[in-house]
Coordinates of N, CA and C in Angstrom, one line a residue:
X733 N -54.7 -21.5 26.1 CA -53.3 -22.1 26.2 C -53.0 -22.3 24.4
X734 N -53.9 -22.8 23.5 CA -53.6 -22.6 22.3 C -53.0 -21.0 21.9
X735 N -53.9 -20.4 22.8 CA -53.4 -19.0 22.4 C -52.2 -17.9 23.0
X736 N -51.8 -19.1 24.3 CA -50.5 -18.3 24.9 C -49.0 -19.8 24.1
X737 N -49.7 -20.5 23.9 CA -48.4 -21.5 22.8 C -48.3 -20.4 21.3
X738 N -48.7 -19.6 20.9 CA -48.9 -18.7 19.3 C -48.1 -18.0 19.4
X739 N -48.3 -17.5 20.7 CA -48.1 -15.8 21.1 C -46.8 -16.3 21.3
X740 N -45.9 -17.3 21.7 CA -44.8 -17.6 22.3 C -43.8 -17.5 21.2
X741 N -44.5 -18.7 20.6 CA -43.5 -19.0 19.6 C -43.4 -18.1 18.3
X742 N -44.5 -17.2 18.0 CA -44.6 -15.9 17.1 C -43.1 -15.8 18.0
X743 N -42.9 -14.8 19.3 CA -42.3 -14.3 19.3 C -40.8 -14.2 19.7
X744 N -40.7 -16.1 19.8 CA -38.9 -16.7 19.1 C -38.9 -16.7 17.7
X745 N -40.2 -16.3 16.6 CA -39.9 -16.0 16.0 C -39.5 -14.9 15.4
X746 N -39.5 -14.2 16.2 CA -40.2 -12.8 15.5 C -38.0 -12.2 16.0
X747 N -38.5 -12.8 17.6 CA -36.6 -12.4 17.6 C -35.2 -13.3 17.1
X748 N -35.3 -14.8 16.7 CA -34.7 -14.5 15.7 C -34.3 -14.1 14.3
X749 N -35.6 -13.3 13.8 CA -35.4 -12.7 12.6 C -35.0 -11.7 13.2
X750 N -35.6 -11.2 14.6 CA -34.4 -9.7 14.3 C -32.7 -10.3 14.5
X751 N -32.8 -10.8 15.9 CA -31.1 -11.4 15.1 C -30.2 -11.6 14.4
X752 N -31.1 -12.2 13.4 CA -30.6 -12.5 11.7 C -30.5 -10.9 11.3
X753 N -31.8 -10.1 11.1 CA -31.8 -9.2 10.7 C -29.8 -8.7 11.4
X754 N -29.8 -8.0 12.3 CA -28.4 -7.8 13.6 C -27.2 -7.5 12.6
X755 N -27.4 -9.5 12.6 CA -25.9 -10.7 12.3 C -26.0 -9.9 10.4
X756 N -27.2 -9.5 9.3 CA -26.7 -8.9 8.1 C -26.0 -7.6 8.1
X757 N -27.2 -6.8 9.2 CA -26.7 -5.4 8.9 C -25.1 -6.0 9.1
X758 N -25.2 -6.4 9.6 CA -23.2 -5.9 10.7 C -21.4 -6.2 9.4
X759 N -22.2 -7.3 8.8 CA -21.5 -7.5 7.9 C -21.6 -5.9 6.4
X760 N -22.5 -5.6 6.5 CA -22.9 -4.4 5.6 C -21.8 -2.2 6.4
X761 N -21.2 -3.1 7.9 CA -19.9 -1.6 8.1 C -18.4 -2.5 8.0
X762 N -18.5 -3.8 7.3 CA -17.4 -3.8 7.2 C -17.0 -4.3 6.1
X763 N -15.2 -3.3 5.7 CA -14.7 -2.9 4.7 C -13.5 -3.9 4.4
X764 N -13.0 -3.9 3.4 CA -12.2 -5.1 2.2 C -10.9 -4.0 2.3
X765 N -10.8 -3.4 2.3 CA -10.3 -2.5 1.9 C -9.0 -2.3 4.0
X766 N -7.5 -2.4 3.4 CA -6.9 -1.5 4.1 C -6.5 -1.3 4.7
X767 N -6.1 -0.7 5.6 CA -6.2 0.1 6.7 C -5.0 0.9 6.7
X768 N -4.1 2.1 7.0 CA -2.4 2.3 7.4 C -1.3 1.7 7.7
X769 N -2.4 0.6 8.6 CA -0.8 -0.1 9.5 C -0.5 -1.3 8.3
X770 N -1.4 -1.6 8.5 CA -1.9 -2.8 7.5 C -0.7 -3.1 6.2
X771 N -1.4 -1.4 5.2 CA -0.2 -0.5 4.1 C 1.4 -1.2 4.8
X772 N 1.5 -0.3 6.0 CA 2.3 -0.3 6.2 C 3.4 -1.4 6.4
X773 N 2.8 -2.6 7.6 CA 3.3 -3.8 7.9 C 3.5 -4.1 6.3
X774 N 2.6 -4.6 5.3 CA 2.9 -4.9 4.6 C 4.3 -4.6 3.6
X775 N 4.3 -3.1 3.9 CA 5.3 -2.3 2.7 C 6.7 -3.1 2.9
X776 N 6.7 -3.5 4.9 CA 8.1 -3.2 5.0 C 8.6 -5.0 4.3
X777 N 9.7 -4.5 4.4 CA 10.7 -5.4 3.7 C 11.9 -4.7 2.2
X778 N 12.0 -5.8 1.7 CA 13.2 -5.6 0.8 C 13.0 -5.9 -1.2
X779 N 12.8 -4.7 -1.7 CA 11.5 -4.6 -3.2 C 13.6 -4.5 -4.7
X780 N 13.2 -5.0 -5.5 CA 13.4 -4.5 -6.5 C 12.4 -4.3 -7.9
X781 N 13.5 -3.5 -8.5 CA 12.2 -3.5 -10.0 C 13.2 -2.0 -10.4
X782 N 12.1 -2.2 -11.1 CA 12.8 -0.1 -12.7 C 11.5 0.4 -11.9
X783 N 12.3 1.9 -12.3 CA 11.5 3.1 -12.1 C 12.2 3.4 -13.1
X784 N 10.7 3.6 -13.8 CA 10.7 4.5 -15.5 C 10.2 6.7 -15.7
X785 N 10.9 7.6 -15.3 CA 10.9 8.4 -15.5 C 10.9 9.1 -16.6
X786 N 10.1 10.1 -16.9 CA 10.2 10.7 -17.9 C 11.0 12.4 -17.9
X787 N 11.5 12.9 -18.7 CA 11.6 14.3 -18.7 C 11.2 14.9 -20.0
X788 N 12.2 16.3 -19.9 CA 12.5 17.0 -21.0 C 13.5 17.8 -21.2
X789 N 14.3 17.6 -22.4 CA 15.1 18.0 -22.2 C 15.3 19.0 -23.9
X790 N 16.0 20.0 -23.9 CA 16.4 20.9 -25.0 C 16.0 19.8 -26.4
X791 N 16.3 18.4 -26.5 CA 15.8 18.7 -27.5 C 14.1 17.4 -27.5
X792 N 13.5 17.8 -26.9 CA 12.6 17.2 -26.6 C 12.0 16.5 -25.8
X793 N 11.3 15.0 -26.2 CA 11.7 14.2 -24.4 C 12.0 12.5 -24.5
X794 N 12.3 13.2 -22.8 CA 13.7 11.2 -23.2 C 13.2 10.5 -22.0
X795 N 13.3 9.3 -22.1 CA 12.7 8.0 -21.4 C 14.4 7.9 -20.4
X796 N 13.9 8.0 -18.7 CA 15.3 6.9 -18.2 C 14.7 5.4 -17.3
X797 N 15.3 4.4 -17.2 CA 15.2 3.7 -17.0 C 15.8 3.0 -15.6
X798 N 15.6 3.0 -14.3 CA 16.3 2.2 -13.5 C 16.1 1.8 -13.3
X799 N 17.2 0.3 -12.8 CA 16.9 -0.1 -11.9 C 16.9 0.1 -10.4
X800 N 16.7 -1.0 -9.8 CA 16.2 -0.1 -8.1 C 16.0 -0.8 -7.1
X801 N 16.6 -0.4 -5.8 CA 16.6 -1.2 -4.4 C 15.4 -0.6 -3.7
X802 N 14.6 -0.7 -3.1 CA 13.7 0.4 -2.2 C 13.4 -0.9 -0.9
X803 N 14.0 -0.2 0.1 CA 13.4 -1.1 1.4 C 13.1 0.5 2.3
X804 N 11.8 -0.8 3.1 CA 11.4 -0.1 4.3 C 11.3 -1.2 5.3
X805 N 11.4 -0.4 6.6 CA 11.6 -1.4 7.4 C 10.4 0.2 8.2
X806 N 10.0 -0.6 9.6 CA 8.5 -0.3 9.8 C 8.7 0.7 11.5
X807 N 8.0 1.5 11.6 CA 8.5 2.2 12.8 C 6.9 1.6 14.5
X808 N 8.5 0.7 14.9 CA 7.4 -0.7 15.7 C 7.4 0.9 17.0
X809 N 6.6 1.4 16.7 CA 6.3 2.0 18.2 C 4.8 3.1 17.2
X810 N 5.5 3.3 16.2 CA 3.9 3.8 14.8 C 3.5 3.0 13.8
X811 N 2.9 2.9 13.8 CA 2.9 1.8 12.9 C 2.9 2.0 11.2
X812 N 2.2 2.7 10.9 CA 1.8 3.6 10.3 C 2.9 4.5 9.8
X813 N 3.9 4.3 9.7 CA 5.4 4.9 9.5 C 6.4 4.0 9.7
X814 N 7.2 4.5 9.0 CA 9.8 4.0 9.3 C 9.7 4.5 8.5
X815 N 10.8 3.9 7.6 CA 11.8 4.8 7.5 C 12.9 3.5 6.0
X816 N 13.5 4.1 5.7 CA 14.2 2.9 4.5 C 15.5 4.1 3.7
X817 N 15.6 3.2 2.3 CA 16.2 3.5 1.9 C 16.5 3.3 0.0
X818 N 16.5 4.4 -0.8 CA 16.8 3.4 -2.7 C 17.7 3.7 -3.3
X819 N 18.0 2.3 -3.0 CA 19.4 2.2 -4.1 C 19.5 1.9 -5.8
X820 N 19.9 3.1 -6.3 CA 19.8 3.3 -7.7 C 21.0 2.1 -8.4
X821 N 21.3 1.7 -8.8 CA 21.4 1.2 -10.1 C 21.6 1.0 -11.2
X822 N 22.9 1.3 -12.3 CA 23.1 2.0 -13.8 C 22.7 0.2 -14.5
X823 N 23.2 0.7 -15.4 CA 22.7 -0.5 -16.3 C 23.7 -1.8 -16.8
X824 N 24.9 -1.5 -15.7 CA 26.1 -2.7 -15.9 C 25.8 -2.7 -14.0
X825 N 25.2 -2.7 -13.1 CA 24.5 -3.0 -11.6 C 25.0 -2.3 -10.8
X826 N 25.6 -1.3 -11.3 CA 26.7 -0.8 -10.2 C 25.8 -0.2 -9.6
X827 N 25.9 0.2 -8.2 CA 25.1 2.0 -7.3 C 25.4 3.2 -8.6
X828 N 24.1 3.9 -8.2 CA 24.8 4.9 -8.3 C 24.1 5.8 -7.7
X829 N 24.1 5.3 -6.3 CA 22.5 6.8 -5.8 C 22.0 6.1 -4.5
X830 N 22.1 6.1 -3.2 CA 21.4 5.9 -2.6 C 21.3 6.8 -1.4
X831 N 20.2 7.4 -1.5 CA 18.9 8.1 -0.5 C 18.6 7.3 0.3
X832 N 18.4 7.3 1.9 CA 17.8 7.3 3.2 C 16.5 8.6 2.9
X833 N 15.0 7.2 3.6 CA 14.5 9.0 3.9 C 13.6 8.3 4.2
X834 N 12.7 9.0 5.0 CA 11.2 8.5 6.1 C 9.8 8.5 5.1
X835 N 9.2 7.8 5.6 CA 7.5 7.5 5.2 C 6.5 7.5 6.1
X836 N 5.6 7.8 5.3 CA 3.7 7.1 6.1 C 2.5 7.1 5.7
X837 N 1.7 6.6 5.6 CA 1.2 5.7 4.8 C -0.1 6.4 6.0
X838 N -0.8 7.7 5.1 CA -2.1 8.2 5.7 C -3.2 8.2 4.7
X839 N -3.9 8.2 5.2 CA -5.8 7.3 4.2 C -5.3 6.5 2.8
X840 N -4.4 5.5 2.7 CA -3.9 5.5 2.1 C -2.9 5.3 1.0
X841 N -2.5 6.6 1.0 CA -1.5 7.3 -0.2 C -0.4 6.8 1.1
X842 N 0.6 6.8 0.3 CA 2.2 6.3 1.0 C 2.6 7.9 1.2
X843 N 2.8 7.6 1.9 CA 4.3 9.5 1.3 C 5.9 9.4 1.9
X844 N 6.5 9.6 1.2 CA 7.7 9.6 1.3 C 8.5 11.2 1.5
X845 N 9.9 11.0 2.1 CA 10.8 12.2 2.1 C 12.1 11.9 2.1
X846 N 12.6 12.3 1.3 CA 14.3 11.3 1.2 C 14.7 12.8 1.7
X847 N 16.4 12.4 2.2 CA 17.2 12.8 2.4 C 17.4 14.5 2.1
X848 N 17.2 13.9 0.0 CA 17.5 14.9 -0.8 C 16.6 16.1 -0.5
X849 N 15.6 16.1 0.0 CA 14.7 17.2 0.1 C 13.7 16.9 -0.9
X850 N 13.4 16.2 -1.3 CA 12.6 15.5 -3.0 C 11.2 14.6 -1.8
X851 N 10.2 14.6 -1.7 CA 9.6 14.2 -1.4 C 8.0 14.2 -2.8
X852 N 7.4 12.4 -2.4 CA 7.0 12.3 -3.1 C 5.4 11.4 -2.3
X853 N 5.1 11.6 -3.4 CA 3.0 10.0 -3.1 C 2.8 9.3 -3.5
X854 N 2.9 8.4 -3.0 CA 2.4 7.4 -4.1 C 0.7 7.0 -3.6
X855 N 0.0 7.7 -4.9 CA -1.2 7.2 -4.9 C -1.9 7.1 -5.2
X856 N -1.0 5.6 -6.4 CA -2.0 5.2 -7.0 C -0.7 3.4 -7.1
X857 N -1.7 2.8 -7.4 CA -0.1 1.9 -6.8 C -1.2 0.1 -6.4
X858 N -0.9 -1.0 -6.9 CA -1.1 -2.3 -6.5 C -0.3 -2.9 -4.9
X859 N -0.1 -3.5 -4.9 CA 0.9 -4.0 -3.0 C 1.0 -5.1 -3.7
X860 N 0.8 -6.3 -3.9 CA 0.9 -7.8 -3.7 C 1.7 -8.6 -2.7
X861 N 1.5 -9.7 -2.3 CA 2.9 -10.1 -1.1 C 3.8 -10.0 -1.7
X862 N 4.5 -10.4 -3.7 CA 5.5 -10.5 -3.7 C 6.2 -9.2 -5.6
X863 N 4.5 -8.4 -5.5 CA 4.6 -6.9 -6.2 C 4.2 -5.8 -6.5
X864 N 5.4 -5.0 -5.9 CA 4.1 -3.9 -5.9 C 4.9 -2.6 -6.4
X865 N 3.9 -2.0 -7.0 CA 3.3 -1.5 -8.3 C 3.0 0.3 -8.5
X866 N 3.2 1.2 -8.8 CA 2.8 2.3 -8.7 C 3.1 3.3 -9.4
X867 N 2.8 4.9 -9.4 CA 3.2 5.6 -9.7 C 4.0 6.7 -8.3
X868 N 5.4 7.4 -8.4 CA 5.8 8.3 -7.6 C 5.4 9.8 -8.3
X869 N 4.4 10.5 -7.0 CA 3.8 12.0 -8.0 C 4.6 12.6 -7.3
X870 N 4.4 13.7 -7.9 CA 5.4 15.1 -6.6 C 4.7 15.3 -5.5
X871 N 5.1 15.3 -4.4 CA 4.3 15.3 -3.3 C 2.9 16.6 -3.7
X872 N 3.9 18.1 -3.9 CA 3.1 19.5 -3.9 C 2.2 19.8 -5.3
X873 N 2.0 18.6 -6.6 CA 1.9 19.5 -7.3 C 0.9 18.2 -8.2
X874 N 1.3 16.5 -7.6 CA 0.7 15.2 -8.1 C 0.5 14.8 -9.6
X875 N 1.2 16.0 -9.8 CA 1.9 15.4 -11.1 C 3.3 14.1 -11.4
X876 N 2.8 13.2 -12.1 CA 3.4 11.7 -12.2 C 5.0 11.7 -12.7
X877 N 6.5 12.2 -11.5 CA 7.2 11.5 -11.6 C 7.3 10.4 -12.3
X878 N 7.4 9.6 -11.9 CA 8.0 8.4 -12.4 C 7.1 7.5 -12.1
X879 N 6.7 5.6 -12.4 CA 5.7 4.9 -13.0 C 7.6 3.3 -12.2
X880 N 6.6 2.3 -11.2 CA 7.3 2.3 -10.3 C 7.6 0.0 -11.1
X881 N 7.4 -0.8 -11.2 CA 7.5 -1.8 -10.5 C 8.8 -2.3 -10.1
X882 N 8.2 -3.1 -8.7 CA 8.9 -3.7 -7.8 C 8.9 -5.9 -7.4
X883 N 9.9 -6.0 -7.1 CA 9.5 -7.7 -6.7 C 9.6 -7.2 -5.2
X884 N 9.5 -7.9 -4.2 CA 10.1 -8.5 -3.1 C 10.7 -9.3 -3.9
X885 N 12.1 -8.8 -3.2 CA 13.1 -10.1 -2.9 C 13.3 -11.3 -1.3
X886 N 12.8 -11.2 -0.4 CA 12.3 -11.9 0.9 C 11.3 -12.3 1.1
X887 N 11.1 -13.1 1.5 CA 9.5 -13.9 1.6 C 8.9 -14.6 3.9
X888 N 9.2 -13.2 4.3 CA 8.7 -12.8 6.0 C 7.1 -13.1 6.0
X889 N 6.9 -12.3 5.1 CA 4.7 -11.7 4.9 C 4.1 -12.8 3.8
X890 N 2.9 -12.3 4.7 CA 2.0 -14.0 4.0 C 1.3 -13.1 2.7
X891 N 0.8 -14.0 1.9 CA 0.1 -13.6 0.6 C -0.8 -12.7 1.2
X892 N -0.9 -11.5 0.5 CA -1.6 -10.4 0.2 C -1.9 -10.0 -1.3
X893 N -3.0 -8.6 -0.8 CA -3.5 -8.3 -1.6 C -4.3 -7.2 -1.7
X894 N -4.2 -5.9 -2.3 CA -4.0 -4.5 -2.2 C -4.1 -3.2 -3.7
X895 N -5.4 -3.1 -3.8 CA -5.9 -2.3 -4.5 C -6.3 -0.6 -4.9
X896 N -4.9 0.0 -5.3 CA -5.2 1.8 -4.4 C -5.4 2.7 -6.3
X897 N -5.7 1.5 -7.3 CA -6.1 2.7 -8.7 C -6.5 3.2 -9.2

């Protein structure tokens, strides 16, 4: 009788240890990275800020500073994609250019195809609930075209943070 009770107790301990191990192993499969749908969801909204780009002219190197507004509208049927527009402003606050675009998020990279034929990829960026900063890169050769820092001017999203540097 005593041996039978010991066997049952050992079996329960073994079962409980197995359950604890399964629970602990399940945490190793949980990722902290956002998936593409979440990134597109967090992008949606209106952002304003500055774009800083570099170029080479006949005198050497130059830098441009643009104030800009960028608007992301998530596609309600394909969550990791959408449309939007970029509005560029001069130093006096007058808009100088308005370009519509389509975007997709694939494997954490944000691809933007502008209506004027320009294609960019945003691969290095940080996305907070109120700030979005990173680099516009040429889609075809990966060369950095400009850096940007935008601040959200609407507030219908919850707080979050995503870093892809």
